[in-house]
Coordinates of C-alpha atoms in Angstrom, one line a residue:
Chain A
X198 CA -39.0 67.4 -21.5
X199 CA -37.4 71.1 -21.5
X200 CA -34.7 72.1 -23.8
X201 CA -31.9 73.4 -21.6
X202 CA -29.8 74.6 -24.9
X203 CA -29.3 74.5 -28.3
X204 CA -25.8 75.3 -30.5
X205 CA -25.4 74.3 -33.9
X206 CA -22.4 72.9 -34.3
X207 CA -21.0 71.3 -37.7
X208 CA -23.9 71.8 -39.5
X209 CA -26.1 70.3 -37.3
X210 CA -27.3 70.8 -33.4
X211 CA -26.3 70.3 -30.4
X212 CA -28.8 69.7 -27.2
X213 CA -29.3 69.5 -24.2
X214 CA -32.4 68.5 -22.1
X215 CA -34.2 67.4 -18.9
X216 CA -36.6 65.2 -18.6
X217 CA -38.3 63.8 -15.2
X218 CA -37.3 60.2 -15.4
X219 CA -39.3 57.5 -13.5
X220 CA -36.8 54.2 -13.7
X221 CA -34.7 57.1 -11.5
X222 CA -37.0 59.0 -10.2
X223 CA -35.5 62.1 -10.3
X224 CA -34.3 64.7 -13.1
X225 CA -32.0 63.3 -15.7
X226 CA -30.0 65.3 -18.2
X227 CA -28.5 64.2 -21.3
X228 CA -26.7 65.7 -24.8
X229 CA -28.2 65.2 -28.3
X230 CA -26.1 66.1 -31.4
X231 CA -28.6 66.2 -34.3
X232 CA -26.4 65.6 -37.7
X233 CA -27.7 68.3 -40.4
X234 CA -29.7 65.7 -41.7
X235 CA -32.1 65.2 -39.2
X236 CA -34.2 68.0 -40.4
X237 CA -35.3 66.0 -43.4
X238 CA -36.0 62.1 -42.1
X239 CA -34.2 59.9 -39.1
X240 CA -31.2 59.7 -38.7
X241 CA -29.1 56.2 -37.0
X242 CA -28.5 56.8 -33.3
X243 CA -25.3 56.0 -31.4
X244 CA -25.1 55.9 -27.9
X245 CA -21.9 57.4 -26.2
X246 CA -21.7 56.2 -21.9
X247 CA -19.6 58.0 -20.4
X248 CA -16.8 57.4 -17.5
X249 CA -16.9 57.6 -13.6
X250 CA -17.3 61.4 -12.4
X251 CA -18.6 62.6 -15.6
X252 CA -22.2 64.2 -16.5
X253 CA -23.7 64.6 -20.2
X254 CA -21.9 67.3 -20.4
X255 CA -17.7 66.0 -20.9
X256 CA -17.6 63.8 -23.6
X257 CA -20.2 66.1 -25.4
X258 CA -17.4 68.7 -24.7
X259 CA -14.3 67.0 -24.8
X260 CA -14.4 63.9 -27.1
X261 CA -15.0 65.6 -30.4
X262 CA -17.7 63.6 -31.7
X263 CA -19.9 66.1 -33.6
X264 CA -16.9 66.2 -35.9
X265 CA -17.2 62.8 -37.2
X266 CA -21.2 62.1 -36.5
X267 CA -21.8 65.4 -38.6
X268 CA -20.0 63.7 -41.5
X269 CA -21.1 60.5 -41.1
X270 CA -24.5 61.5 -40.3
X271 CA -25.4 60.2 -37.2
X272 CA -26.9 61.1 -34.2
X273 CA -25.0 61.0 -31.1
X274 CA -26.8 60.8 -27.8
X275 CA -24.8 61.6 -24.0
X276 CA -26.8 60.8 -21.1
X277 CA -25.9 61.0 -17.7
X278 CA -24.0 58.5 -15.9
X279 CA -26.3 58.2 -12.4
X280 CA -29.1 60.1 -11.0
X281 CA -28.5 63.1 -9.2
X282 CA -30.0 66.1 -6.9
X283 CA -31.2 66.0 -3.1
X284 CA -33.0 62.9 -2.0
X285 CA -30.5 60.9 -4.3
X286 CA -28.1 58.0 -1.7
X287 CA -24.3 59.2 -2.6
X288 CA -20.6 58.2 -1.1
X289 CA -17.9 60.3 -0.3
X290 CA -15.8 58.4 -3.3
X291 CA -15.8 59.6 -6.4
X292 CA -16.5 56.1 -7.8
X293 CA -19.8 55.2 -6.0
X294 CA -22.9 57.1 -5.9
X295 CA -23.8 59.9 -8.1
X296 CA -21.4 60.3 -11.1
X297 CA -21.1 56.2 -10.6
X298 CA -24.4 54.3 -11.6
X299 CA -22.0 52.0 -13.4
X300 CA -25.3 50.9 -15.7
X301 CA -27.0 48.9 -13.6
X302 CA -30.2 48.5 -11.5
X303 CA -29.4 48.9 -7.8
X304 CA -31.1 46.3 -5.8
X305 CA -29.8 47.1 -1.9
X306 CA -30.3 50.4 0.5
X307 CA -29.7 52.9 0.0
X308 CA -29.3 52.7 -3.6
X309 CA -32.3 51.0 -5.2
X310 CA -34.8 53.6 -5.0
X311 CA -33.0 56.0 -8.0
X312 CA -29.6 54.0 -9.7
X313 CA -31.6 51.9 -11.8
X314 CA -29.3 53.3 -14.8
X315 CA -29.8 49.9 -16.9
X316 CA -33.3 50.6 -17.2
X317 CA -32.9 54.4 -17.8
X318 CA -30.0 53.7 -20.7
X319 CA -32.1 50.7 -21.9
X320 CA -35.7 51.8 -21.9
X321 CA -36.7 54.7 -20.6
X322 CA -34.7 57.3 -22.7
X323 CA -34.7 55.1 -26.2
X324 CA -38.6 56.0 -25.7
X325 CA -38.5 59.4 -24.8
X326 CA -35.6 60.4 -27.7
X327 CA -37.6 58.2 -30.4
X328 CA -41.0 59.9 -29.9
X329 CA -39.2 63.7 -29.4
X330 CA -36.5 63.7 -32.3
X331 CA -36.3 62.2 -36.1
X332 CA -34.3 59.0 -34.8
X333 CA -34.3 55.8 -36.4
X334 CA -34.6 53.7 -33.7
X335 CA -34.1 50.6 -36.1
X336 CA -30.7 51.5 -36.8
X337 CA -28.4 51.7 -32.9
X338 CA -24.9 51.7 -31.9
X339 CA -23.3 52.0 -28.9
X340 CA -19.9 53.5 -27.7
X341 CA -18.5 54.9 -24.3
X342 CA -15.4 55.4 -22.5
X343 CA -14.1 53.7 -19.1
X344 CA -17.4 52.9 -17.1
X345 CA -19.2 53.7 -19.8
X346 CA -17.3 51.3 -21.7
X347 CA -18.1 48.6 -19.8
X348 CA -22.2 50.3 -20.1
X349 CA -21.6 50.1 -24.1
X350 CA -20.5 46.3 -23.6
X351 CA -22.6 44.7 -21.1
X352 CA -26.0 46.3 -22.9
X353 CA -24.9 46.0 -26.2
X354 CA -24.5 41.9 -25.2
X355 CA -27.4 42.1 -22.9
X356 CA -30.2 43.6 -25.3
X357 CA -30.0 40.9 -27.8
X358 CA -30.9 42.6 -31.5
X359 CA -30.9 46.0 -30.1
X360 CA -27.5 47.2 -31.4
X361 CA -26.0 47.0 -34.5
X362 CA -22.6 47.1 -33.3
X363 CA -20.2 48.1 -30.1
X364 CA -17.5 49.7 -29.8
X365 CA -15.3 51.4 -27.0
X366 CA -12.7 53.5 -25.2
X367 CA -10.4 52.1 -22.3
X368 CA -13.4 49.8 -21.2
X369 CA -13.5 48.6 -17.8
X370 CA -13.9 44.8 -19.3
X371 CA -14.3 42.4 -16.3
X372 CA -15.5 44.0 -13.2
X373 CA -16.1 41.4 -11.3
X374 CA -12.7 40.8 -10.6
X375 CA -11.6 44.7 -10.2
X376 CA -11.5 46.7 -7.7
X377 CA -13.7 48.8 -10.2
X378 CA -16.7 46.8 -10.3
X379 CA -16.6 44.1 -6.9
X380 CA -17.1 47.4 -4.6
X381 CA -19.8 49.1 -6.6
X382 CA -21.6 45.7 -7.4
X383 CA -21.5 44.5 -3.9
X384 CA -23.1 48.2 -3.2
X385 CA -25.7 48.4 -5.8
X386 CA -26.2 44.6 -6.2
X387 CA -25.6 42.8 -3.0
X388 CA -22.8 39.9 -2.6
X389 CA -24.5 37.2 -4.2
X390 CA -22.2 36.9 -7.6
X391 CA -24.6 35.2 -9.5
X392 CA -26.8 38.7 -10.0
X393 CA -23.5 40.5 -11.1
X394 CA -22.8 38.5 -14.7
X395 CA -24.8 40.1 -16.6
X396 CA -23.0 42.8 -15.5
X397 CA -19.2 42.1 -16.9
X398 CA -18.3 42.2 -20.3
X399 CA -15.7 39.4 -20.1
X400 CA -18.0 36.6 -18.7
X401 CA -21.1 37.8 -21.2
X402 CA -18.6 37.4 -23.9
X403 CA -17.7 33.8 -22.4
X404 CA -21.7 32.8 -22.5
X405 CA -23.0 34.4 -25.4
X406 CA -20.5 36.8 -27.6
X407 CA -22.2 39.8 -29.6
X408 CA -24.2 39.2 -32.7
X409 CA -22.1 42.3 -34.6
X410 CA -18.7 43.6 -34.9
X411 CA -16.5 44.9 -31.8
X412 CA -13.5 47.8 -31.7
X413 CA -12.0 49.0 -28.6
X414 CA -9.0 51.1 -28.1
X415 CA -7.0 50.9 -25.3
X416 CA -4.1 53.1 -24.6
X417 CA -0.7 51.0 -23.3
X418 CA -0.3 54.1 -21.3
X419 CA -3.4 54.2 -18.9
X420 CA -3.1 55.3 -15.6
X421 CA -6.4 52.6 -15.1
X422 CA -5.0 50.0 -17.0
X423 CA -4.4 46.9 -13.9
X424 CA -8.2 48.0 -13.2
X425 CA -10.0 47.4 -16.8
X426 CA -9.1 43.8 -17.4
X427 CA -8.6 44.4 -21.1
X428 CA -6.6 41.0 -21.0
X429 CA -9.3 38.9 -19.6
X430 CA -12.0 40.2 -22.4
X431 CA -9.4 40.1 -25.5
X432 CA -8.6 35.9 -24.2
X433 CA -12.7 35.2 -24.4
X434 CA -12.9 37.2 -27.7
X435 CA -10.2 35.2 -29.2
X436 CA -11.5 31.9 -27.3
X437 CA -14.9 32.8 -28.6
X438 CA -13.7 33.7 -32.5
X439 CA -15.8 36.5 -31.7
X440 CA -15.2 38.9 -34.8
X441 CA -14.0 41.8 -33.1
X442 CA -10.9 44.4 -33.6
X443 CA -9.3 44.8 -30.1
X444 CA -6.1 47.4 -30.1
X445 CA -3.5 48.3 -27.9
X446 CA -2.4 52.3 -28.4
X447 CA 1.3 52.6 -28.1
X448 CA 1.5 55.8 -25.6
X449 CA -2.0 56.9 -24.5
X450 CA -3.6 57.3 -21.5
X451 CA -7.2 57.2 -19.8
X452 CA -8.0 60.9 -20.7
X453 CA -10.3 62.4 -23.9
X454 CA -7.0 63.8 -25.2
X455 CA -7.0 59.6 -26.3
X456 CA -10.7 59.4 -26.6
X457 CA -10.9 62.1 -29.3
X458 CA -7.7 60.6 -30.7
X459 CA -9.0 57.5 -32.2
X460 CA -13.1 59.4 -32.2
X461 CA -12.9 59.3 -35.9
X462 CA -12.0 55.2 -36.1
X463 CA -15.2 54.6 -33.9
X464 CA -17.5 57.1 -35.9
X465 CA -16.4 55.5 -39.2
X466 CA -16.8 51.8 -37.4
X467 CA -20.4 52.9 -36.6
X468 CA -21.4 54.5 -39.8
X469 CA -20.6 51.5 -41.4
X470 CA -22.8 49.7 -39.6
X471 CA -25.7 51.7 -39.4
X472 CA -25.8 53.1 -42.7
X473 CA -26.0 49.0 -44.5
X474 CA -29.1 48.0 -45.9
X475 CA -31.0 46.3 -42.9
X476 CA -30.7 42.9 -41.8
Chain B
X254 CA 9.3 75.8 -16.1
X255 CA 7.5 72.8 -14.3
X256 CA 5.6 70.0 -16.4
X257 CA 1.3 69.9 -14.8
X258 CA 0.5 67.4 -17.5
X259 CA 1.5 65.6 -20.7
X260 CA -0.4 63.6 -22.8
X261 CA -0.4 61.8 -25.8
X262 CA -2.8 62.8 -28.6
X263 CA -3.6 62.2 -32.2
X264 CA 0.2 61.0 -32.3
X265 CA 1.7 63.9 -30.5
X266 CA 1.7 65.8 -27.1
X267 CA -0.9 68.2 -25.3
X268 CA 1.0 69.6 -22.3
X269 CA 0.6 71.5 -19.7
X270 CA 3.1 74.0 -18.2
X271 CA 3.6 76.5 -15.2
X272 CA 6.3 79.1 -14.6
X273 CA 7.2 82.0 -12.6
X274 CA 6.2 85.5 -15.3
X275 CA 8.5 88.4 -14.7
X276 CA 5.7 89.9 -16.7
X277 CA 2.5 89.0 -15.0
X278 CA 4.8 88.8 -11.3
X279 CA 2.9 85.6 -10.5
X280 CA 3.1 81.9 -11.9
X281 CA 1.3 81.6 -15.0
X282 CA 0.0 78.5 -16.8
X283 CA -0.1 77.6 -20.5
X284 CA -0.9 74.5 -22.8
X285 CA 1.2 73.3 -25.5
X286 CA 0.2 71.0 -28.1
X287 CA 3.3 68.9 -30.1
X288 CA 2.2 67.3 -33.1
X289 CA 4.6 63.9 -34.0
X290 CA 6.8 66.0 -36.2
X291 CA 8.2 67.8 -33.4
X292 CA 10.1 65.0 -32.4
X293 CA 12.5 65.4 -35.4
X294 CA 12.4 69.4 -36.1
X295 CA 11.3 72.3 -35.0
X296 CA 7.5 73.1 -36.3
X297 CA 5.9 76.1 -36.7
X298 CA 3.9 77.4 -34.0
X299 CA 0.2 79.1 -34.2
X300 CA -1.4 80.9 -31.1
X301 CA -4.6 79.9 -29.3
X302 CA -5.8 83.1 -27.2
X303 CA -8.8 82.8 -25.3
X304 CA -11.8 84.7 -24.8
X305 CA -13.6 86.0 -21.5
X306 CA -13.3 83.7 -18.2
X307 CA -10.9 81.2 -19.7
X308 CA -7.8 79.8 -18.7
X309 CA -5.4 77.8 -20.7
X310 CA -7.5 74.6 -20.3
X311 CA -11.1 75.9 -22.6
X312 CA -9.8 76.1 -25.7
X313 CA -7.2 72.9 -25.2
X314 CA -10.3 71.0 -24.0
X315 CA -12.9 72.3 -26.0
X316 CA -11.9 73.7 -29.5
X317 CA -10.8 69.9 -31.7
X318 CA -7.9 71.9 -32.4
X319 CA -5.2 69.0 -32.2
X320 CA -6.9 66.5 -34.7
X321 CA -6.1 69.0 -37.6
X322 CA -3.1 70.6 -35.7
X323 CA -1.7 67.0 -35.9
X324 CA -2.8 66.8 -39.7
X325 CA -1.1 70.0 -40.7
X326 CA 2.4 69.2 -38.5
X327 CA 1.7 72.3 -36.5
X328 CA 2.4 73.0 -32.8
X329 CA -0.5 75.3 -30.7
X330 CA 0.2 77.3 -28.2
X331 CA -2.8 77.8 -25.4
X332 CA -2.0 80.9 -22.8
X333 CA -4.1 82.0 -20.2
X334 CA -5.8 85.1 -20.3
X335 CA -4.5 87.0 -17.7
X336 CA -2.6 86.8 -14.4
X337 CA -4.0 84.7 -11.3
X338 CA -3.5 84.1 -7.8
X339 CA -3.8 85.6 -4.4
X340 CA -2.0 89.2 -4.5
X341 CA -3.5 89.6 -8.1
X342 CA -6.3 91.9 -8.6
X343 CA -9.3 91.3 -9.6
X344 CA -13.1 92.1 -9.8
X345 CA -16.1 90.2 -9.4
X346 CA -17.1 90.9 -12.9
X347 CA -16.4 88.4 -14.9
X348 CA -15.6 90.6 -17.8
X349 CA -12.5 92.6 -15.4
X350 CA -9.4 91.4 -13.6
X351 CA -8.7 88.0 -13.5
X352 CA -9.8 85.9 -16.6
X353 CA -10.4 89.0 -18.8
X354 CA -6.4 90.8 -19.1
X355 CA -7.6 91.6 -23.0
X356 CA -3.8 91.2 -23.5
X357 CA -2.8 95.0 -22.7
X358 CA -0.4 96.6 -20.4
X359 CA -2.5 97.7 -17.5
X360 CA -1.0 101.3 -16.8
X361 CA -3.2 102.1 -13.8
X362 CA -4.2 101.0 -10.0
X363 CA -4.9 98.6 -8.7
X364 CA -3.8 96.2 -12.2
X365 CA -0.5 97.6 -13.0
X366 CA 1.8 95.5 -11.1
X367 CA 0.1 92.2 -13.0
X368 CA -1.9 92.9 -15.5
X369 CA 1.0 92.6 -18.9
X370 CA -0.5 90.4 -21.0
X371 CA 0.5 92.4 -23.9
X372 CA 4.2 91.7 -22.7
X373 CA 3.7 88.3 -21.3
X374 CA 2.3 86.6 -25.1
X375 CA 4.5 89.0 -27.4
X376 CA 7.7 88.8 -25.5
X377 CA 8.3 86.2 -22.3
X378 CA 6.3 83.7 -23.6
X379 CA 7.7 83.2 -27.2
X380 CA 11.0 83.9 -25.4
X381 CA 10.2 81.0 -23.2
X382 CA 8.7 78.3 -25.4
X383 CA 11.1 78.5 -28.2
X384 CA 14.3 77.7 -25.7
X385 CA 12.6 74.6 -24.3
X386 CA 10.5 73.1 -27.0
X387 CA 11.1 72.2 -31.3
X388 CA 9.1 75.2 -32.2
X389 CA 10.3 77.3 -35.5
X390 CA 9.9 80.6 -34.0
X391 CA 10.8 81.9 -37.4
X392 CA 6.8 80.9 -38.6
X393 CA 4.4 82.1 -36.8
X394 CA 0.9 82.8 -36.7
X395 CA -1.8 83.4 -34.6
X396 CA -6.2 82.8 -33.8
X397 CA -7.8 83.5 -31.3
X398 CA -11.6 83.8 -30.1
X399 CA -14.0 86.9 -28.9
X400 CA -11.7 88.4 -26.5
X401 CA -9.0 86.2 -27.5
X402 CA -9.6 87.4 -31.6
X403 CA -9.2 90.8 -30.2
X404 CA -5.6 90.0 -29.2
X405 CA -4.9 87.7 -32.2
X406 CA -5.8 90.6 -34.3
X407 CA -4.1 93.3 -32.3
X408 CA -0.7 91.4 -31.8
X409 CA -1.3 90.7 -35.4
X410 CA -0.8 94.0 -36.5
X411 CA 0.9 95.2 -33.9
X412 CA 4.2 93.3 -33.7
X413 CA 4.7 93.3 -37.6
X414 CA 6.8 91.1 -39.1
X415 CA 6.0 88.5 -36.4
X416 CA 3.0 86.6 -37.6
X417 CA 2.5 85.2 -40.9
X418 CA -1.1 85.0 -40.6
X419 CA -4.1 86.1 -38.3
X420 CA -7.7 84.4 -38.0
X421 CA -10.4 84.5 -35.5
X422 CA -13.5 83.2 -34.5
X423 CA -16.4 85.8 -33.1
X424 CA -13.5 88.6 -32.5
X425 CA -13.7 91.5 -30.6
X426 CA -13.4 93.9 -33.7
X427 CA -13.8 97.6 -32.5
X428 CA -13.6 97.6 -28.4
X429 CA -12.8 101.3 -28.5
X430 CA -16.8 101.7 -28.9
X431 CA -18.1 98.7 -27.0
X432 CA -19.2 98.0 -23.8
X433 CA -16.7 94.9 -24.1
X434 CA -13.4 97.4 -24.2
X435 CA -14.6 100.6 -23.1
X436 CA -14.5 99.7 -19.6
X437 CA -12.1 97.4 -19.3
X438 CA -9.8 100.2 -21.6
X439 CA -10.4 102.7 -19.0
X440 CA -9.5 100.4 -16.2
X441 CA -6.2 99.3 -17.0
X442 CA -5.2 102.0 -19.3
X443 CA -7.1 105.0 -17.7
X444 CA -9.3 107.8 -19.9
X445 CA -6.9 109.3 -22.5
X446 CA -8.2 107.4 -25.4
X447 CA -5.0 107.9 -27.4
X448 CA -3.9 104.9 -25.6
X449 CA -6.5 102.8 -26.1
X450 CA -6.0 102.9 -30.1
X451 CA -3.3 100.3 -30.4
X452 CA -5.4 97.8 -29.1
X453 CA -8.5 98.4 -31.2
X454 CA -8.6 95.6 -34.4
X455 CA -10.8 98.2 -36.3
X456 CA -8.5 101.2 -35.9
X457 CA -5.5 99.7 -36.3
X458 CA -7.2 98.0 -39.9
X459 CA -7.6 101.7 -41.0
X460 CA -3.9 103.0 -40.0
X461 CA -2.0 100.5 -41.1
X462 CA -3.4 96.8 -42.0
X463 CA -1.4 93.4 -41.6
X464 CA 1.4 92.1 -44.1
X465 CA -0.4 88.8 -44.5
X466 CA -3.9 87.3 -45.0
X467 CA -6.4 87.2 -42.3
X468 CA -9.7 85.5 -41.9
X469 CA -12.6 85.5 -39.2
X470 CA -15.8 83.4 -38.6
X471 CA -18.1 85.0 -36.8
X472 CA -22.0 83.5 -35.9
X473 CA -25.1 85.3 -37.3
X474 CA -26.5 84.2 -34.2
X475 CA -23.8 85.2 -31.9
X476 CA -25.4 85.9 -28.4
X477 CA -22.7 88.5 -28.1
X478 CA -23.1 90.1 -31.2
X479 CA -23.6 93.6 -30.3
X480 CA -20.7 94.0 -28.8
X481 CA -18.1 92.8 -31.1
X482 CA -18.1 95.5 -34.0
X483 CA -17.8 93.4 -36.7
X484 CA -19.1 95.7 -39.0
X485 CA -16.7 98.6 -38.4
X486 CA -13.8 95.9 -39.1
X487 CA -15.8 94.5 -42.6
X488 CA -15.9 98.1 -43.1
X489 CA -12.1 99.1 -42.4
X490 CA -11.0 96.2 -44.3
X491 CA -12.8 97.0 -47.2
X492 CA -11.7 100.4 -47.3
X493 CA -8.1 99.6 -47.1
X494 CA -8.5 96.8 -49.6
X495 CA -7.0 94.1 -47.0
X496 CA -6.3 90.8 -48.0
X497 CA -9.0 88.9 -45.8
X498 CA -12.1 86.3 -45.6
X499 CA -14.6 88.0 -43.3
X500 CA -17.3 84.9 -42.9
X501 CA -20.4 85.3 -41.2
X502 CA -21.9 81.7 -40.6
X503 CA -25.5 81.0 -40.5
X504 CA -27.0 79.9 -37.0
X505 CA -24.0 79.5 -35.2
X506 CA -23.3 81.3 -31.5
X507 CA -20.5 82.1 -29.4
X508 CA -19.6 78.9 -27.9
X509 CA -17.1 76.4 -28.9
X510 CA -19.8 74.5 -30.7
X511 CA -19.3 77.2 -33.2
X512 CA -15.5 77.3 -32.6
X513 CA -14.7 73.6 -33.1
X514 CA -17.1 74.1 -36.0
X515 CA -14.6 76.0 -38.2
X516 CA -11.6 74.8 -36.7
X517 CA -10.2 72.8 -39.8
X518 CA -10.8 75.6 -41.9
X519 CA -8.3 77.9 -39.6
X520 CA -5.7 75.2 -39.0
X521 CA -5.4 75.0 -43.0
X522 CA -5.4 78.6 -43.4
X523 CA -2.6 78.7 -41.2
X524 CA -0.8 75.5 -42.6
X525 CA -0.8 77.5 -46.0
X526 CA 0.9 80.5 -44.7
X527 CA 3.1 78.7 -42.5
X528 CA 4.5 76.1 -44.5
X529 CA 4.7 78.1 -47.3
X530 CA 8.6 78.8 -48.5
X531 CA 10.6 81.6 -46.5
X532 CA 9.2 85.2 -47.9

């Protein structure tokens, strides 16, 4: 692993780092934020996915996160959203390919041999971040925004015990029936349907809910909204009595001027969970 | 004027706005955030000016200014940092021409005909944003960072009467004797030093002060630190007795990590001064 940069920032630090990765066989970058309290035992660790387009580097720039994890004392970890470089399969669209893994392993040509980003988000950098920093890998949250939502829900579902609780920002919630999720599934995946469950939020919350609490915020403003199938997920929720705090946000859009807006909700949401005597 | 963007955040409005300069002769490009009060009154209004290479979109993006902006019922104003476009001059430096106006009147070839950013922020852009938005142009104040504290401080004192407060973050202080200055100084405004002095924080701090408090945050681990004087201007300030916090902040560098890391301090700084009663 090589430190690319360090700031401090509220108190604290934030990174940045490369790493070889083998579940994507290629270089992977990701953000740390470090809360001031690192430096004298673990901190809690909450995960932040980000959207389609977007490297380790925007919501580390954009959301304002360090804010709120400084106070609350939590770490705060960015990763990339696909691999990248020469050798990696990519598509002309901005919503396949690199900037795209959508959080899954690819399974078809040309994909399969670098988008395994389910693995990556899953296992491969949970090690590498437990062993190099003081994280408490007992105590995990997970957030994101847009794709990344929809990373935050599906793995927070899927990785039973892992997570303490889930939470996001303008989730894409039911890809298999979007136009954001059947193309890239069918890509990465294949067209057998069965393999692409575990994959949507709304159809995990249908078999199995989330042993933990829930927020999303979604703003009744996004450009994205007939895409995200925040409807679908909010009817299993309720049909599930999963306990969960779904909300609407009169006025905002898709963009980290909303993200940041309602940062400090999520942070607080987290905290809460992560800092209460262990299970 | 001609709407690029609006969008909602932390209950008000970040937009974005072009319009032809008489000024700069070219369009020119600035960010406005609203907070939720502006829908019933005009607010007061603090300036955002930017540093080296940044347009009106770094600081708006980068800085968490709107969460406390929002909190404190002000409106921030986010110009760009000099005149753009094919026709305009420039260098390949990144620290000359476009990107890096230092918010003078360039007197000499080839940046006279665009370079007025001392004209353009004191005059057409006040001028502009007070007939089409709520803003109380009768409170004003003003922050800015490195480059952009430079101008923060020099309009500051400059136009007196006009701001009720000045801060900065990792300011320019003394540019008469820095590399960062000294040639940009002779480039716009040619050799004769007399000409440079109204633009210099530190010498203007020794002739004649500012009716108002200021404060500044500078890094003790500012990358740039070498070139931004900040000793002269501790030094000036002392000596005149100004009202002013000079901080110097343990570990923190020039980037917005450090910027956003200070940010609520500033905004309430400001909020003092501003929503103080008439003087």
């Amino acid at each position: 692993m090589e430190t690319v940069s360090e700031n401090t920032c509220f108190g604290g630090q934030q990174g940045v780092y490369t790493h070889a990765s083998e579940a994507c066989g290629c270089d992977m970058t990701f953000g740390l934020f470090l809360p001031e309290e690192a430096r004298d035992a673990p901190v809690p660790v909450l995960w932040y996915l980000s959207g389609l387009t977007c490297t380790h580097q925007n919501a580390m720039e954009k959301a304002g996160a360090q804010l709120w994890a400084a106070e609350q004392g939590l770490a705060v970890v960015f990763p990339d959203t696909s691999p990248r470089g020469e050798g990696v399969a990519d598509d002309e669209a901005f919503d396949l390919g690199q900037g795209a893994g959508f959080y899954v392993n690819a399974t078809r040509s040309p994909w399969a041999p670098h988008f395994a980003m389910w693995d990556y988000v899953a296992e491969e950098l949970p090690a590498l971040i437990g062993t190099e920093f003081a994280l408490d890998m007992d105590r995990q949250s997970i957030t994101g925004h847009s794709m990344g939502g929809h990373g935050a829900l599906t793995l927070a579902m899927g990785l039973k015990g892992r997570f303490r609780s889930v939470s996001a920002f303008a989730p894409i919630c039911h890809p298999t029936t979007s136009d954001w999720g059947r193309k890239q599934f069918t890509a990465y995946l294949g067209e057998d349907e069965a393999a692409w469950a575990v994959h949507d939020a709304t159809l995990l919350m249908r078999a199995q809910g989330f042993d933990g609490p829930i927020l999303t915020d979604t703003g009744t403003k996004d450009q994205f909204f007939g895409l995200l199938g925040t409807h679908d997920f909010a009817h299993a929720v309720a049909e599930r009595g999963q306990p969960a705090t779904l909300r609407l946000q009169p006025g905002y859009d898709h963009s980290y001027f909303f993200v940041q807006s309602f940062m400090e909700d999520h942070m607080a949401f987290h905290a809460e969970a992560l800092h209460a005597a262990a299970a």
